[in-house]
């Protein structure tokens, strides 16, 4: 029997949705095949080329002259250098996104062993060194800080009603404060993460 058929798939309107969402599925992923990695390469290269065209001196000269930037110009060594610079930015983006994903997973209960396994099978100690703040030991009721998708949140416990709530400021500067209605810290983290992801794009800068 296909193992995916044993995984519950409630709609978001179901009352047990967040309980199911915050219950880890094992295994968490299947190993990507060659087709998957080649498709990823193409997506990354598309993004890098788009940035390279924005930062390339040669491309800027073509835009200033009103001359279309032909794809053949990508063969120019200076454009390839701009592409290399863009790929470096892609690497930095991956590092930032990996830290966000590791933190969200760790604050929701994942261990450093699990984080290391997801990051290509590195050891638990290496995962701890790479993301030292992803998994935190805390006492019951202690506030939990979270950074994700360019924003941040703090998950709080309200002992009066024995429930969790959060305050969050997203990358686009939108803010949200939930009511103390979440039964577990994991559910509050999931809701905060959803808000931060929904508002992940930074707000445009105001012109001077």
PDB file of C-alpha atoms in Angstrom:
ATOM      1  CA  UNK A   1       0.000   0.000   0.000  1.00  0.00           C
ATOM      2  CA  UNK A   2       1.222   3.510  -0.827  1.00  0.00           C
ATOM      3  CA  UNK A   3       2.517   5.008   2.435  1.00  0.00           C
ATOM      4  CA  UNK A   4       0.981   8.380   1.542  1.00  0.00           C
ATOM      5  CA  UNK A   5      -2.519   6.924   1.920  1.00  0.00           C
ATOM      6  CA  UNK A   6      -1.896   6.554   5.662  1.00  0.00           C
ATOM      7  CA  UNK A   7      -1.211  10.284   6.102  1.00  0.00           C
ATOM      8  CA  UNK A   8      -4.281  12.268   7.217  1.00  0.00           C
ATOM      9  CA  UNK A   9      -5.129  15.199   4.944  1.00  0.00           C
ATOM     10  CA  UNK A  10      -7.725  17.376   6.703  1.00  0.00           C
ATOM     11  CA  UNK A  11      -8.997  20.589   5.149  1.00  0.00           C
ATOM     12  CA  UNK A  12      -7.986  23.791   6.909  1.00  0.00           C
ATOM     13  CA  UNK A  13     -11.574  24.248   8.056  1.00  0.00           C
ATOM     14  CA  UNK A  14     -11.427  20.985  10.030  1.00  0.00           C
ATOM     15  CA  UNK A  15     -11.137  21.449  13.790  1.00  0.00           C
ATOM     16  CA  UNK A  16      -8.168  19.080  14.018  1.00  0.00           C
ATOM     17  CA  UNK A  17      -6.250  20.701  11.130  1.00  0.00           C
ATOM     18  CA  UNK A  18      -3.426  22.223  13.195  1.00  0.00           C
ATOM     19  CA  UNK A  19      -3.068  19.178  15.400  1.00  0.00           C
ATOM     20  CA  UNK A  20      -2.493  17.087  12.282  1.00  0.00           C
ATOM     21  CA  UNK A  21      -0.206  19.671  10.671  1.00  0.00           C
ATOM     22  CA  UNK A  22       2.063  19.860  13.713  1.00  0.00           C
ATOM     23  CA  UNK A  23       2.345  16.072  14.039  1.00  0.00           C
ATOM     24  CA  UNK A  24       5.537  15.126  12.129  1.00  0.00           C
ATOM     25  CA  UNK A  25       5.228  12.718   9.226  1.00  0.00           C
ATOM     26  CA  UNK A  26       7.907  10.034   8.863  1.00  0.00           C
ATOM     27  CA  UNK A  27       9.701   9.984   6.554  1.00  0.00           C
ATOM     28  CA  UNK A  28       9.493  13.727   6.079  1.00  0.00           C
ATOM     29  CA  UNK A  29      10.615  13.585   2.439  1.00  0.00           C
ATOM     30  CA  UNK A  30      11.603  11.254  -0.368  1.00  0.00           C
ATOM     31  CA  UNK A  31      15.021  11.571  -1.940  1.00  0.00           C
ATOM     32  CA  UNK A  32      14.966  13.827  -5.030  1.00  0.00           C
ATOM     33  CA  UNK A  33      15.810  12.119  -8.312  1.00  0.00           C
ATOM     34  CA  UNK A  34      17.957  13.394 -11.148  1.00  0.00           C
ATOM     35  CA  UNK A  35      14.962  14.989 -12.856  1.00  0.00           C
ATOM     36  CA  UNK A  36      14.176  16.881  -9.655  1.00  0.00           C
ATOM     37  CA  UNK A  37      17.725  18.195  -9.234  1.00  0.00           C
ATOM     38  CA  UNK A  38      18.027  19.154 -12.908  1.00  0.00           C
ATOM     39  CA  UNK A  39      14.749  21.067 -12.643  1.00  0.00           C
ATOM     40  CA  UNK A  40      16.103  22.815  -9.543  1.00  0.00           C
ATOM     41  CA  UNK A  41      19.284  23.763 -11.421  1.00  0.00           C
ATOM     42  CA  UNK A  42      17.189  25.321 -14.174  1.00  0.00           C
ATOM     43  CA  UNK A  43      15.120  27.357 -11.710  1.00  0.00           C
ATOM     44  CA  UNK A  44      18.220  28.603  -9.882  1.00  0.00           C
ATOM     45  CA  UNK A  45      19.934  29.488 -13.162  1.00  0.00           C
ATOM     46  CA  UNK A  46      16.848  31.361 -14.366  1.00  0.00           C
ATOM     47  CA  UNK A  47      16.844  33.410 -11.165  1.00  0.00           C
ATOM     48  CA  UNK A  48      20.610  34.039 -11.362  1.00  0.00           C
ATOM     49  CA  UNK A  49      20.424  35.106 -14.997  1.00  0.00           C
ATOM     50  CA  UNK A  50      17.604  37.521 -14.228  1.00  0.00           C
ATOM     51  CA  UNK A  51      19.728  39.121 -11.500  1.00  0.00           C
ATOM     52  CA  UNK A  52      22.830  39.067 -13.717  1.00  0.00           C
ATOM     53  CA  UNK A  53      20.967  41.042 -16.390  1.00  0.00           C
ATOM     54  CA  UNK A  54      20.029  43.639 -13.776  1.00  0.00           C
ATOM     55  CA  UNK A  55      23.565  44.074 -12.428  1.00  0.00           C
ATOM     56  CA  UNK A  56      25.671  43.456 -15.563  1.00  0.00           C
ATOM     57  CA  UNK A  57      27.522  46.543 -16.809  1.00  0.00           C
ATOM     58  CA  UNK A  58      27.142  45.331 -20.393  1.00  0.00           C
ATOM     59  CA  UNK A  59      23.407  44.780 -19.957  1.00  0.00           C
ATOM     60  CA  UNK A  60      23.080  48.244 -18.426  1.00  0.00           C
ATOM     61  CA  UNK A  61      24.815  49.732 -21.478  1.00  0.00           C
ATOM     62  CA  UNK A  62      22.391  47.944 -23.780  1.00  0.00           C
ATOM     63  CA  UNK A  63      19.404  49.225 -21.827  1.00  0.00           C
ATOM     64  CA  UNK A  64      20.772  52.772 -21.848  1.00  0.00           C
ATOM     65  CA  UNK A  65      21.246  52.564 -25.619  1.00  0.00           C
ATOM     66  CA  UNK A  66      17.788  51.079 -26.131  1.00  0.00           C
ATOM     67  CA  UNK A  67      19.285  47.942 -27.673  1.00  0.00           C
ATOM     68  CA  UNK A  68      17.717  44.597 -26.687  1.00  0.00           C
ATOM     69  CA  UNK A  69      19.965  42.381 -24.589  1.00  0.00           C
ATOM     70  CA  UNK A  70      20.226  39.310 -26.797  1.00  0.00           C
ATOM     71  CA  UNK A  71      20.564  35.964 -25.033  1.00  0.00           C
ATOM     72  CA  UNK A  72      23.790  35.382 -26.993  1.00  0.00           C
ATOM     73  CA  UNK A  73      25.411  38.113 -24.902  1.00  0.00           C
ATOM     74  CA  UNK A  74      25.296  35.754 -21.928  1.00  0.00           C
ATOM     75  CA  UNK A  75      28.431  34.171 -23.453  1.00  0.00           C
ATOM     76  CA  UNK A  76      30.440  37.346 -22.765  1.00  0.00           C
ATOM     77  CA  UNK A  77      32.996  36.751 -19.989  1.00  0.00           C
ATOM     78  CA  UNK A  78      31.932  39.880 -18.108  1.00  0.00           C
ATOM     79  CA  UNK A  79      28.293  38.745 -18.195  1.00  0.00           C
ATOM     80  CA  UNK A  80      29.383  35.354 -16.882  1.00  0.00           C
ATOM     81  CA  UNK A  81      31.162  37.169 -14.063  1.00  0.00           C
ATOM     82  CA  UNK A  82      27.917  39.000 -13.328  1.00  0.00           C
ATOM     83  CA  UNK A  83      26.176  35.607 -13.365  1.00  0.00           C
ATOM     84  CA  UNK A  84      28.757  34.259 -10.929  1.00  0.00           C
ATOM     85  CA  UNK A  85      28.054  37.232  -8.649  1.00  0.00           C
ATOM     86  CA  UNK A  86      24.333  36.527  -8.955  1.00  0.00           C
ATOM     87  CA  UNK A  87      24.884  32.862  -8.067  1.00  0.00           C
ATOM     88  CA  UNK A  88      26.743  33.987  -4.945  1.00  0.00           C
ATOM     89  CA  UNK A  89      23.632  35.946  -3.981  1.00  0.00           C
ATOM     90  CA  UNK A  90      21.579  32.819  -4.685  1.00  0.00           C
ATOM     91  CA  UNK A  91      23.804  30.914  -2.262  1.00  0.00           C
ATOM     92  CA  UNK A  92      23.246  33.585   0.386  1.00  0.00           C
ATOM     93  CA  UNK A  93      19.501  33.336  -0.218  1.00  0.00           C
ATOM     94  CA  UNK A  94      19.661  29.567   0.255  1.00  0.00           C
ATOM     95  CA  UNK A  95      21.552  30.015   3.531  1.00  0.00           C
ATOM     96  CA  UNK A  96      18.972  32.497   4.812  1.00  0.00           C
ATOM     97  CA  UNK A  97      16.040  30.340   3.762  1.00  0.00           C
ATOM     98  CA  UNK A  98      17.664  27.235   5.253  1.00  0.00           C
ATOM     99  CA  UNK A  99      18.099  29.004   8.579  1.00  0.00           C
ATOM    100  CA  UNK A 100      14.444  30.044   8.503  1.00  0.00           C
ATOM    101  CA  UNK A 101      13.275  26.514   7.718  1.00  0.00           C
ATOM    102  CA  UNK A 102      15.571  24.962  10.341  1.00  0.00           C
ATOM    103  CA  UNK A 103      14.387  27.435  12.979  1.00  0.00           C
ATOM    104  CA  UNK A 104      10.713  26.903  12.201  1.00  0.00           C
ATOM    105  CA  UNK A 105      11.186  23.126  12.305  1.00  0.00           C
ATOM    106  CA  UNK A 106      13.333  23.203  15.441  1.00  0.00           C
ATOM    107  CA  UNK A 107      11.019  25.500  17.371  1.00  0.00           C
ATOM    108  CA  UNK A 108       8.144  23.180  16.452  1.00  0.00           C
ATOM    109  CA  UNK A 109       9.849  20.105  17.899  1.00  0.00           C
ATOM    110  CA  UNK A 110      12.352  18.829  15.323  1.00  0.00           C
ATOM    111  CA  UNK A 111      15.692  17.671  16.722  1.00  0.00           C
ATOM    112  CA  UNK A 112      19.171  18.537  15.525  1.00  0.00           C
ATOM    113  CA  UNK A 113      19.462  14.965  14.273  1.00  0.00           C
ATOM    114  CA  UNK A 114      16.436  15.534  12.053  1.00  0.00           C
ATOM    115  CA  UNK A 115      17.726  18.906  10.862  1.00  0.00           C
ATOM    116  CA  UNK A 116      21.083  17.350  10.003  1.00  0.00           C
ATOM    117  CA  UNK A 117      19.426  14.502   8.113  1.00  0.00           C
ATOM    118  CA  UNK A 118      17.439  17.005   6.049  1.00  0.00           C
ATOM    119  CA  UNK A 119      20.583  19.028   5.292  1.00  0.00           C
ATOM    120  CA  UNK A 120      22.243  16.302   3.283  1.00  0.00           C
ATOM    121  CA  UNK A 121      22.888  13.954   6.199  1.00  0.00           C
ATOM    122  CA  UNK A 122      25.259  16.054   8.301  1.00  0.00           C
ATOM    123  CA  UNK A 123      25.795  14.969  11.902  1.00  0.00           C
ATOM    124  CA  UNK A 124      23.755  16.313  14.787  1.00  0.00           C
ATOM    125  CA  UNK A 125      26.735  18.276  16.131  1.00  0.00           C
ATOM    126  CA  UNK A 126      27.286  19.910  12.743  1.00  0.00           C
ATOM    127  CA  UNK A 127      23.624  20.889  12.536  1.00  0.00           C
ATOM    128  CA  UNK A 128      23.863  22.424  16.004  1.00  0.00           C
ATOM    129  CA  UNK A 129      26.911  24.444  14.922  1.00  0.00           C
ATOM    130  CA  UNK A 130      25.218  25.543  11.698  1.00  0.00           C
ATOM    131  CA  UNK A 131      21.952  26.625  13.354  1.00  0.00           C
ATOM    132  CA  UNK A 132      22.797  27.136  17.035  1.00  0.00           C
ATOM    133  CA  UNK A 133      19.473  28.793  17.857  1.00  0.00           C
ATOM    134  CA  UNK A 134      17.152  26.517  15.891  1.00  0.00           C
ATOM    135  CA  UNK A 135      16.371  24.102  18.728  1.00  0.00           C
ATOM    136  CA  UNK A 136      15.980  25.582  22.176  1.00  0.00           C
ATOM    137  CA  UNK A 137      15.312  23.965  25.517  1.00  0.00           C
ATOM    138  CA  UNK A 138      12.635  25.843  27.351  1.00  0.00           C
ATOM    139  CA  UNK A 139      10.469  25.397  30.366  1.00  0.00           C
ATOM    140  CA  UNK A 140       6.720  25.211  30.066  1.00  0.00           C
ATOM    141  CA  UNK A 141       5.213  28.645  29.549  1.00  0.00           C
ATOM    142  CA  UNK A 142       8.453  30.278  28.377  1.00  0.00           C
ATOM    143  CA  UNK A 143       8.200  32.651  25.389  1.00  0.00           C
ATOM    144  CA  UNK A 144       9.606  31.329  22.125  1.00  0.00           C
ATOM    145  CA  UNK A 145      11.310  33.688  19.627  1.00  0.00           C
ATOM    146  CA  UNK A 146      11.071  32.855  15.926  1.00  0.00           C
ATOM    147  CA  UNK A 147      12.535  34.319  12.748  1.00  0.00           C
ATOM    148  CA  UNK A 148      11.121  33.253   9.396  1.00  0.00           C
ATOM    149  CA  UNK A 149      10.778  34.576   5.840  1.00  0.00           C
ATOM    150  CA  UNK A 150      12.429  37.886   6.718  1.00  0.00           C
ATOM    151  CA  UNK A 151      10.166  38.561   9.687  1.00  0.00           C
ATOM    152  CA  UNK A 152      10.051  37.713  13.353  1.00  0.00           C
ATOM    153  CA  UNK A 153       7.587  36.557  15.973  1.00  0.00           C
ATOM    154  CA  UNK A 154       7.423  35.763  19.651  1.00  0.00           C
ATOM    155  CA  UNK A 155       5.168  33.011  20.919  1.00  0.00           C
ATOM    156  CA  UNK A 156       3.812  33.575  24.430  1.00  0.00           C
ATOM    157  CA  UNK A 157       1.940  31.480  26.978  1.00  0.00           C
ATOM    158  CA  UNK A 158      -1.034  32.848  28.865  1.00  0.00           C
ATOM    159  CA  UNK A 159      -1.211  30.889  32.133  1.00  0.00           C
ATOM    160  CA  UNK A 160      -4.628  32.336  32.934  1.00  0.00           C
ATOM    161  CA  UNK A 161      -6.281  30.381  30.139  1.00  0.00           C
ATOM    162  CA  UNK A 162      -3.448  27.876  29.593  1.00  0.00           C
ATOM    163  CA  UNK A 163      -3.192  28.809  25.929  1.00  0.00           C
ATOM    164  CA  UNK A 164      -0.604  30.238  23.544  1.00  0.00           C
ATOM    165  CA  UNK A 165      -0.603  33.415  21.458  1.00  0.00           C
ATOM    166  CA  UNK A 166       1.896  35.307  19.311  1.00  0.00           C
ATOM    167  CA  UNK A 167       2.984  38.717  18.137  1.00  0.00           C
ATOM    168  CA  UNK A 168       4.593  38.944  14.713  1.00  0.00           C
ATOM    169  CA  UNK A 169       6.144  41.515  12.402  1.00  0.00           C
ATOM    170  CA  UNK A 170       6.523  40.314   8.813  1.00  0.00           C
ATOM    171  CA  UNK A 171       9.049  41.287   6.145  1.00  0.00           C
ATOM    172  CA  UNK A 172       6.496  43.644   4.551  1.00  0.00           C
ATOM    173  CA  UNK A 173       6.145  45.416   7.935  1.00  0.00           C
ATOM    174  CA  UNK A 174       2.671  44.030   8.551  1.00  0.00           C
ATOM    175  CA  UNK A 175       2.044  43.204  12.205  1.00  0.00           C
ATOM    176  CA  UNK A 176      -0.293  40.728  13.826  1.00  0.00           C
ATOM    177  CA  UNK A 177      -1.164  39.810  17.392  1.00  0.00           C
ATOM    178  CA  UNK A 178      -3.238  36.705  17.881  1.00  0.00           C
ATOM    179  CA  UNK A 179      -5.664  35.905  20.642  1.00  0.00           C
ATOM    180  CA  UNK A 180      -4.654  33.368  23.297  1.00  0.00           C
ATOM    181  CA  UNK A 181      -6.535  30.515  21.667  1.00  0.00           C
ATOM    182  CA  UNK A 182      -3.844  28.059  20.600  1.00  0.00           C
ATOM    183  CA  UNK A 183      -3.695  24.866  22.621  1.00  0.00           C
ATOM    184  CA  UNK A 184       0.039  24.265  22.131  1.00  0.00           C
ATOM    185  CA  UNK A 185       3.157  26.286  21.393  1.00  0.00           C
ATOM    186  CA  UNK A 186       3.567  24.265  18.189  1.00  0.00           C
ATOM    187  CA  UNK A 187       0.169  25.399  16.914  1.00  0.00           C
ATOM    188  CA  UNK A 188       0.962  29.040  17.720  1.00  0.00           C
ATOM    189  CA  UNK A 189       4.322  28.689  15.944  1.00  0.00           C
ATOM    190  CA  UNK A 190       2.577  27.225  12.899  1.00  0.00           C
ATOM    191  CA  UNK A 191       0.095  30.102  12.779  1.00  0.00           C
ATOM    192  CA  UNK A 192       2.871  32.690  13.200  1.00  0.00           C
ATOM    193  CA  UNK A 193       4.925  30.989  10.497  1.00  0.00           C
ATOM    194  CA  UNK A 194       1.931  31.035   8.159  1.00  0.00           C
ATOM    195  CA  UNK A 195       1.504  34.787   8.728  1.00  0.00           C
ATOM    196  CA  UNK A 196       5.214  35.515   8.176  1.00  0.00           C
ATOM    197  CA  UNK A 197       5.241  33.442   4.993  1.00  0.00           C
ATOM    198  CA  UNK A 198       2.114  35.135   3.659  1.00  0.00           C
ATOM    199  CA  UNK A 199       3.798  38.530   4.126  1.00  0.00           C
ATOM    200  CA  UNK A 200       7.311  37.489   3.125  1.00  0.00           C
ATOM    201  CA  UNK A 201       7.853  40.095   0.418  1.00  0.00           C
ATOM    202  CA  UNK A 202       9.455  43.297   1.801  1.00  0.00           C
ATOM    203  CA  UNK A 203       7.440  46.470   1.379  1.00  0.00           C
ATOM    204  CA  UNK A 204       8.694  48.713  -1.449  1.00  0.00           C
ATOM    205  CA  UNK A 205      10.955  51.512  -0.348  1.00  0.00           C
ATOM    206  CA  UNK A 206       9.445  54.959  -0.356  1.00  0.00           C
ATOM    207  CA  UNK A 207      11.022  57.284  -2.896  1.00  0.00           C
ATOM    208  CA  UNK A 208      12.870  60.251  -1.468  1.00  0.00           C
TER     209      UNK A 208
END
